mmCIF file of C-alpha atoms in Angstrom:
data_model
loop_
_atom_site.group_PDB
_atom_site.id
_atom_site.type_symbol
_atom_site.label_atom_id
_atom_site.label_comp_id
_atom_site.label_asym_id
_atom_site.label_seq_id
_atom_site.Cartn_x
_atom_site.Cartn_y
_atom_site.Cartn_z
ATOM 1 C CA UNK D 56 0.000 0.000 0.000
ATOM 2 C CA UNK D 57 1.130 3.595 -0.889
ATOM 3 C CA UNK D 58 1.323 5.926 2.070
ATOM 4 C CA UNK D 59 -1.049 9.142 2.140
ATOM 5 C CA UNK D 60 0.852 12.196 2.259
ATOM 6 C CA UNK D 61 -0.373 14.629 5.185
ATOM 7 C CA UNK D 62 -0.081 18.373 4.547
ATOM 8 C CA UNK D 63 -1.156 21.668 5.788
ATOM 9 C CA UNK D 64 -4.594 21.304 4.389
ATOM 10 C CA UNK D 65 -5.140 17.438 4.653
ATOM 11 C CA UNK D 66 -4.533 14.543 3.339
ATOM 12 C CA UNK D 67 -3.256 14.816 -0.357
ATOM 13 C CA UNK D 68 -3.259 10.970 -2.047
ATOM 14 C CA UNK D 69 -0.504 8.669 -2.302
ATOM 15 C CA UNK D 70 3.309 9.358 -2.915
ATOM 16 C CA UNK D 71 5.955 6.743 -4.110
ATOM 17 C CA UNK D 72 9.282 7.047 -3.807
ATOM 18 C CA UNK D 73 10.920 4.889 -7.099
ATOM 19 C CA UNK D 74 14.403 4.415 -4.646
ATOM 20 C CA UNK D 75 11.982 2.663 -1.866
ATOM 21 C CA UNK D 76 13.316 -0.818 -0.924
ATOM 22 C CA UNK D 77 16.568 -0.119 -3.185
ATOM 23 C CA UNK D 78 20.500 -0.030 -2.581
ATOM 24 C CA UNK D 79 19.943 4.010 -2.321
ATOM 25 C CA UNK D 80 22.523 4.830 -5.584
ATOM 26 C CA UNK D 81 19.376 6.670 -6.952
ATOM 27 C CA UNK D 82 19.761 9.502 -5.050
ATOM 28 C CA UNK D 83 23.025 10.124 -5.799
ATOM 29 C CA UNK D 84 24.876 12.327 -8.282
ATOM 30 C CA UNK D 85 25.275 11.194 -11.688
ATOM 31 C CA UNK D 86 29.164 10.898 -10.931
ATOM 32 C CA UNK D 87 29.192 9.170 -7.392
ATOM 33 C CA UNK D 88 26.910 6.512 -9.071
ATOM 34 C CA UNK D 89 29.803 5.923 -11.633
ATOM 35 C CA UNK D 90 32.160 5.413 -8.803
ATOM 36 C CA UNK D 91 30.020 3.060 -6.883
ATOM 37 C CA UNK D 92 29.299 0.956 -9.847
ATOM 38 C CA UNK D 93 32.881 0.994 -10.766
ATOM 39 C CA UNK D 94 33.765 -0.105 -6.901
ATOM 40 C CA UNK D 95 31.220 -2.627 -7.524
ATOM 41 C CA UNK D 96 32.132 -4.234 -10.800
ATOM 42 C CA UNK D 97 35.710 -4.234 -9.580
ATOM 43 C CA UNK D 98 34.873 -6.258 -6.626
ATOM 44 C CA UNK D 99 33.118 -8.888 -8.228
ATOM 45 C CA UNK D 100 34.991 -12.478 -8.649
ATOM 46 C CA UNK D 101 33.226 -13.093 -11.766
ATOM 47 C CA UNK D 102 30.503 -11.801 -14.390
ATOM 48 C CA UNK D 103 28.876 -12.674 -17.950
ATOM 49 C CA UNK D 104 29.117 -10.427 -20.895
ATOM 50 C CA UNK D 105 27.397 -10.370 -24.231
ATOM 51 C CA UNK D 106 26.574 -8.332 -26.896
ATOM 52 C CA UNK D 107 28.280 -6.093 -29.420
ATOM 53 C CA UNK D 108 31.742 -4.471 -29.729
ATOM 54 C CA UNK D 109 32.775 -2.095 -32.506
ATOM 55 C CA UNK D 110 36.676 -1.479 -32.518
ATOM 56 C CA UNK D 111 39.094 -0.347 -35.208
ATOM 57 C CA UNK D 112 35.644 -0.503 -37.580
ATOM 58 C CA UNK D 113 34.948 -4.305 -36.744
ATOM 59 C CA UNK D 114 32.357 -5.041 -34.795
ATOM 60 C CA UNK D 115 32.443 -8.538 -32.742
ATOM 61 C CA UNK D 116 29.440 -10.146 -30.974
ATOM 62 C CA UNK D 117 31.098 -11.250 -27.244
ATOM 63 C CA UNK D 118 29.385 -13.985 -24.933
ATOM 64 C CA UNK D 119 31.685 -14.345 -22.606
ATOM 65 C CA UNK D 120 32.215 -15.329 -18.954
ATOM 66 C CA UNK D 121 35.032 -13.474 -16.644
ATOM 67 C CA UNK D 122 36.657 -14.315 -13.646
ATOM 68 C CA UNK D 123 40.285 -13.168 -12.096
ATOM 69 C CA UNK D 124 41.858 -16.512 -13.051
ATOM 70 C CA UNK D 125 40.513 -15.746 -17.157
ATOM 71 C CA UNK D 126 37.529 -16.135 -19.439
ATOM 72 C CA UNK D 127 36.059 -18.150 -21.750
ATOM 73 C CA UNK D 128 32.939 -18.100 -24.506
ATOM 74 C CA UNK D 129 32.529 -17.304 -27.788
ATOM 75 C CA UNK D 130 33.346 -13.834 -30.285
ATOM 76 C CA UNK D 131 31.573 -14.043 -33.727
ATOM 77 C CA UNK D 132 33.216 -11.561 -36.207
ATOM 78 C CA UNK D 133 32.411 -10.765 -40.221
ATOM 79 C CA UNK D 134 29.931 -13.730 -39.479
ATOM 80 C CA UNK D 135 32.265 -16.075 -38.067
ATOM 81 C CA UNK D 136 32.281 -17.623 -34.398
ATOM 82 C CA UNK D 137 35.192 -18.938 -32.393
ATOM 83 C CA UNK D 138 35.624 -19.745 -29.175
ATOM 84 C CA UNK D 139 38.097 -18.491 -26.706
ATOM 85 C CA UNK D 140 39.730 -19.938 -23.528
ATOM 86 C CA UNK D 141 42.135 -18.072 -21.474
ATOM 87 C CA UNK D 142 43.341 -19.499 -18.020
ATOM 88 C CA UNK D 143 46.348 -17.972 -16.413
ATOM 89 C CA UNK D 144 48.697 -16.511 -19.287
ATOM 90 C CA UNK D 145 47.561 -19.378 -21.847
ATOM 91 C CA UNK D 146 45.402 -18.576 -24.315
ATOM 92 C CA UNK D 147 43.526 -20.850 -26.717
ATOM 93 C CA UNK D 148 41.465 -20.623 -29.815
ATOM 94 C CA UNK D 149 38.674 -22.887 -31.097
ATOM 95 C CA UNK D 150 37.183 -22.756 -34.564
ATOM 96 C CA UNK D 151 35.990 -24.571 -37.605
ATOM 97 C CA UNK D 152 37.658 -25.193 -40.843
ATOM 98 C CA UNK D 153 35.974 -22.583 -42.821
ATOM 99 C CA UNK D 154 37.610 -19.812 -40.131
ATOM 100 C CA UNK D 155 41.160 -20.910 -40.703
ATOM 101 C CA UNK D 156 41.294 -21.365 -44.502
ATOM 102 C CA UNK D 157 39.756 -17.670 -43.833
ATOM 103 C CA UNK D 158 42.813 -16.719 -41.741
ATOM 104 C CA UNK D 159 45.439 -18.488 -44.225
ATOM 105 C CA UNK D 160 44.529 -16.146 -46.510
ATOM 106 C CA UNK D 161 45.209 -18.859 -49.739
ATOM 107 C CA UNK D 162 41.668 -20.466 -48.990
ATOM 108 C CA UNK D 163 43.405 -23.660 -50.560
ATOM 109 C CA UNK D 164 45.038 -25.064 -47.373
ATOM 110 C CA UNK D 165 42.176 -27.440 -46.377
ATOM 111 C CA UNK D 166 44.685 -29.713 -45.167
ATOM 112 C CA UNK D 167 45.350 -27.302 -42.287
ATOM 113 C CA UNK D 168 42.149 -25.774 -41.807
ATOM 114 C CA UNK D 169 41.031 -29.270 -41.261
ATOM 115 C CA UNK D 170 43.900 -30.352 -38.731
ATOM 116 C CA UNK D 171 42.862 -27.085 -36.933
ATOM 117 C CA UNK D 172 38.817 -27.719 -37.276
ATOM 118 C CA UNK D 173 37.066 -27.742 -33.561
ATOM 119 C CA UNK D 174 40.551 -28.290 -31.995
ATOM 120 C CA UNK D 175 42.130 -25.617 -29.415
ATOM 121 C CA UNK D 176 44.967 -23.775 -30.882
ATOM 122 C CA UNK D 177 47.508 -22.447 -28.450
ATOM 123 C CA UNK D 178 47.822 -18.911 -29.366
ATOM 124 C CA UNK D 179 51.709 -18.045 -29.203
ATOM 125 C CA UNK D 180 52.081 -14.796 -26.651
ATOM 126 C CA UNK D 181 54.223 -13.130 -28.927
ATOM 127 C CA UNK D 182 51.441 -13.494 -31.984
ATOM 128 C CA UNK D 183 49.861 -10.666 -33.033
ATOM 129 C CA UNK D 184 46.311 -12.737 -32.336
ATOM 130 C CA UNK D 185 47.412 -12.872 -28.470
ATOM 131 C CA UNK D 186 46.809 -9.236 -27.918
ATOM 132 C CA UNK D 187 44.241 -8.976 -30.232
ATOM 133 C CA UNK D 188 42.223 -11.482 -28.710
ATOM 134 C CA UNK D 189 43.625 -12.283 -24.852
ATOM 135 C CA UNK D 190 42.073 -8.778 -23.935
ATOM 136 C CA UNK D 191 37.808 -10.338 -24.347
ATOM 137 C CA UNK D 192 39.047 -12.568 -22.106
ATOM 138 C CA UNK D 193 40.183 -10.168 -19.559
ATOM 139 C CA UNK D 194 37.738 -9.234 -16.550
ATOM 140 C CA UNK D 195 39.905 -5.830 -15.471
ATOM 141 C CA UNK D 196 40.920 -4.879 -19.146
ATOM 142 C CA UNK D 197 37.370 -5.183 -20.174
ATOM 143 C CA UNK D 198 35.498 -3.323 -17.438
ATOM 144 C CA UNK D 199 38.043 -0.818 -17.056
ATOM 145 C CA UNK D 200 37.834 0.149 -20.954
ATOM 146 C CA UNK D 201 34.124 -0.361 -21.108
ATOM 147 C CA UNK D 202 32.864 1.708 -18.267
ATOM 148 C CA UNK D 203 33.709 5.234 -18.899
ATOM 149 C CA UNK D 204 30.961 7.793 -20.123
ATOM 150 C CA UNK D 205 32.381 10.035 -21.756
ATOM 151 C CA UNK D 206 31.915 14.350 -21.565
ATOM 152 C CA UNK D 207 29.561 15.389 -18.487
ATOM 153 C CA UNK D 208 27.393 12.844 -16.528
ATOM 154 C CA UNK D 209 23.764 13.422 -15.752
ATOM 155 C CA UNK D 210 20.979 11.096 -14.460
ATOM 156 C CA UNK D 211 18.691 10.188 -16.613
ATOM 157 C CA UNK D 212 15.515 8.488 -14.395
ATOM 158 C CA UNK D 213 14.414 5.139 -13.578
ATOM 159 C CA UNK D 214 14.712 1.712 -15.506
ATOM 160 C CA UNK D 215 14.461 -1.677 -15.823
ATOM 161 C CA UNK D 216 16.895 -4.201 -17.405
ATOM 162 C CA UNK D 217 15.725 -7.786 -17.339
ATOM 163 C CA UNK D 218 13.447 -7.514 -14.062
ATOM 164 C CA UNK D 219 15.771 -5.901 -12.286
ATOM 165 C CA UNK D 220 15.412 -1.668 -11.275
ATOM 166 C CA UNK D 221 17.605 0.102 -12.119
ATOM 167 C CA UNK D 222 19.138 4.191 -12.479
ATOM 168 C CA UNK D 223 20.427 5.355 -15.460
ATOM 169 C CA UNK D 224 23.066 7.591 -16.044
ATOM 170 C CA UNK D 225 24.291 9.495 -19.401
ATOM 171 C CA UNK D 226 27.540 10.965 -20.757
ATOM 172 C CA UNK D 227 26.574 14.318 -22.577
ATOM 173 C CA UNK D 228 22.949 13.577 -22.479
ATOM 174 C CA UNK D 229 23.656 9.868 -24.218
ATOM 175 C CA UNK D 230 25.893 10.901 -27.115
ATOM 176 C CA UNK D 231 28.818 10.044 -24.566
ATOM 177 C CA UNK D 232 27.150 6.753 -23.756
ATOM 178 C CA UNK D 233 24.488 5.207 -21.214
ATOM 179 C CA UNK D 234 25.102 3.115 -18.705
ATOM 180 C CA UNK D 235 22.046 1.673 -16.000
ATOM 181 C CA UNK D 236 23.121 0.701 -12.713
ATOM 182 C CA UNK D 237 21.276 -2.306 -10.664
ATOM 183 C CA UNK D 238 19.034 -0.375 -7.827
ATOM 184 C CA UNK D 239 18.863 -3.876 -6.244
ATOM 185 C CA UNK D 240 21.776 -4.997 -4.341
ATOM 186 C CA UNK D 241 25.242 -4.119 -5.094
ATOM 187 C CA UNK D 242 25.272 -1.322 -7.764
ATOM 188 C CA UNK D 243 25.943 -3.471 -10.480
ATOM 189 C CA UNK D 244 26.244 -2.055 -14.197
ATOM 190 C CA UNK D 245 23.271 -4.132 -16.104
ATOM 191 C CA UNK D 246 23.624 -2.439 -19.599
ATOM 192 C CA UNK D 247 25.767 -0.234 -21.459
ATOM 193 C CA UNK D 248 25.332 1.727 -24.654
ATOM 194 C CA UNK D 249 28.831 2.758 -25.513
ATOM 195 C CA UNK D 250 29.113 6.027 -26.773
ATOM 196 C CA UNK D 251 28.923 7.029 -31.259
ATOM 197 C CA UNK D 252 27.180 3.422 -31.010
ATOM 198 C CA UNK D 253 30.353 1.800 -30.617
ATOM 199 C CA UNK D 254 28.050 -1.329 -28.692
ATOM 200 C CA UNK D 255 25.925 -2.338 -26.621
ATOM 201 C CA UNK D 256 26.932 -5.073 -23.871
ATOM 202 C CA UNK D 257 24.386 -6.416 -21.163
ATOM 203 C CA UNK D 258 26.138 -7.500 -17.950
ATOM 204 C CA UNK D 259 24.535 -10.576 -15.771
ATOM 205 C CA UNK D 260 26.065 -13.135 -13.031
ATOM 206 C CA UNK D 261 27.878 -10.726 -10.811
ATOM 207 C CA UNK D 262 29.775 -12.707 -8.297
ATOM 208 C CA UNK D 263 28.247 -15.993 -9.285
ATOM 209 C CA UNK D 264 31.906 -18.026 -9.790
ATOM 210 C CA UNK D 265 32.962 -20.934 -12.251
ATOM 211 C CA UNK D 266 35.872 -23.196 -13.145
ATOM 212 C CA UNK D 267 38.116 -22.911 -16.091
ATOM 213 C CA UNK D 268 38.997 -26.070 -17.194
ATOM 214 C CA UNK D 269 42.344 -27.081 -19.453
ATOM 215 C CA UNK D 270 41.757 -28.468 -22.760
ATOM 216 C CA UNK D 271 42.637 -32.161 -22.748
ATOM 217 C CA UNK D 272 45.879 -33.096 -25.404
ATOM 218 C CA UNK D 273 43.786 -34.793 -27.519
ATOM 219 C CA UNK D 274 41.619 -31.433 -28.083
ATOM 220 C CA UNK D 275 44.436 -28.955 -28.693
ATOM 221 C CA UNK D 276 47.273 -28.333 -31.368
ATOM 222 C CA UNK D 277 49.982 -26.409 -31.072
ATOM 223 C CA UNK D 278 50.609 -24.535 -34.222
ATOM 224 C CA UNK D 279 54.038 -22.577 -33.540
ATOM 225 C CA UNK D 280 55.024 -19.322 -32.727
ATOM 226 C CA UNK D 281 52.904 -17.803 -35.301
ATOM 227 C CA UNK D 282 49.231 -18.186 -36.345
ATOM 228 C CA UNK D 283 47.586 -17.467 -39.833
ATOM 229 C CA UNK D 284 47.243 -13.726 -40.450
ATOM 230 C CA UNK D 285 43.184 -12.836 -39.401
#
């Protein structure tokens, strides 16, 4: 039931207050919210990730899963989908055929492409493909480029992002980017909308842990120090 509001001259009808019941970030400045769901996200063991990416005028679909020890899921790109696997400082790739007679370049090396198909390919540090790649399957790399608005933060009201309430706030009234912040429980980011639509990326399992496991030898190939140019 909504409370009646009592005044000078009687009672007036019901108020609600959208932060009632919530973590209380709603009633703070556009900026302290920023820090509090950056404190937050930073905290967190682990986390899911998924949707879009545009960078150096790709774009690449992520679903991935974080924690501090690595990540793994899947990044489709120019309509192709791998898999990546990163535990510790090793970093593996998984794809079909068709992706690595894309990467050769000759598209006649089938004999390759097929000793590579659905295996996991031990990406070589010093490849070019290590850095390209090893950073979607970094928790503090990720957040820490991915949640920054950019020119001056406002709020900009009350949401909702997959059941949940949240508090949105806005870098130069959206052109610098949106990001909504969970009203329930820790201060989560839930969605962000990065700025010149450069993405958007949907954040879910805060906290909620897994296992990375290692690729057995019979599922991985080392190729050498260098992988096909992609």
């Amino acid at each position: 039931m909504c409370a009646l509001v009592v005044t000078g001259t009687g009672l007036t009808g019901c108020s609600e207050d959208p932060d009632a019941g919530t973590n209380g970030v709603g009633k703070l400045s556009a900026e302290q919210i920023q820090s509090k769901t950056r404190a937050a996200a930073e905290s967190a063991g682990a986390l899911r990730l998924s949707g879009n990416v545009v960078t150096s005028g790709r774009t690449y679909g992520l679903d991935m899963r974080l924690n501090s020890g690595g990540g793994t899921g899947s990044v489709t790109a120019e309509g192709t989908t791998f898999q990546l696997l990163r535990i510790g400082k090793e970093l593996y790739l998984k794809a079909g055929a068709d992706f690595w007679t894309q990467a050769d370049g000759k598209g006649d090396d089938s004999d390759a492409a097929d000793k590579l198909d659905g295996k996991y390919v031990k990406v070589p540090s010093g490849d070019p493909a290590y850095r390209k790649f090893s950073g979607f399957t970094d928790k503090d790399v990720l957040l820490d480029g991915l949640l920054t608005l950019h020119g001056s933060l406002e709020t900009d009201g009350h949401h909702e992002q997959a059941g949940t309430r949240t508090i949105r706030i806005t870098g130069d009234k959206g052109d610098g980017g949106t990001l909504d912040v969970s009203l329930e429980g820790q201060p989560y980011p839930l969605r962000l909308a990065r700025a010149g639509g450069a993405g958007t990326l949907t954040f879910s399992a805060w906290g909620r842990n897994f296992s990375l496991t290692e690729p057995k030898k019979d599922e991985t190939v080392d190729y050498g120090k260098q992988l096909p140019a992609s």
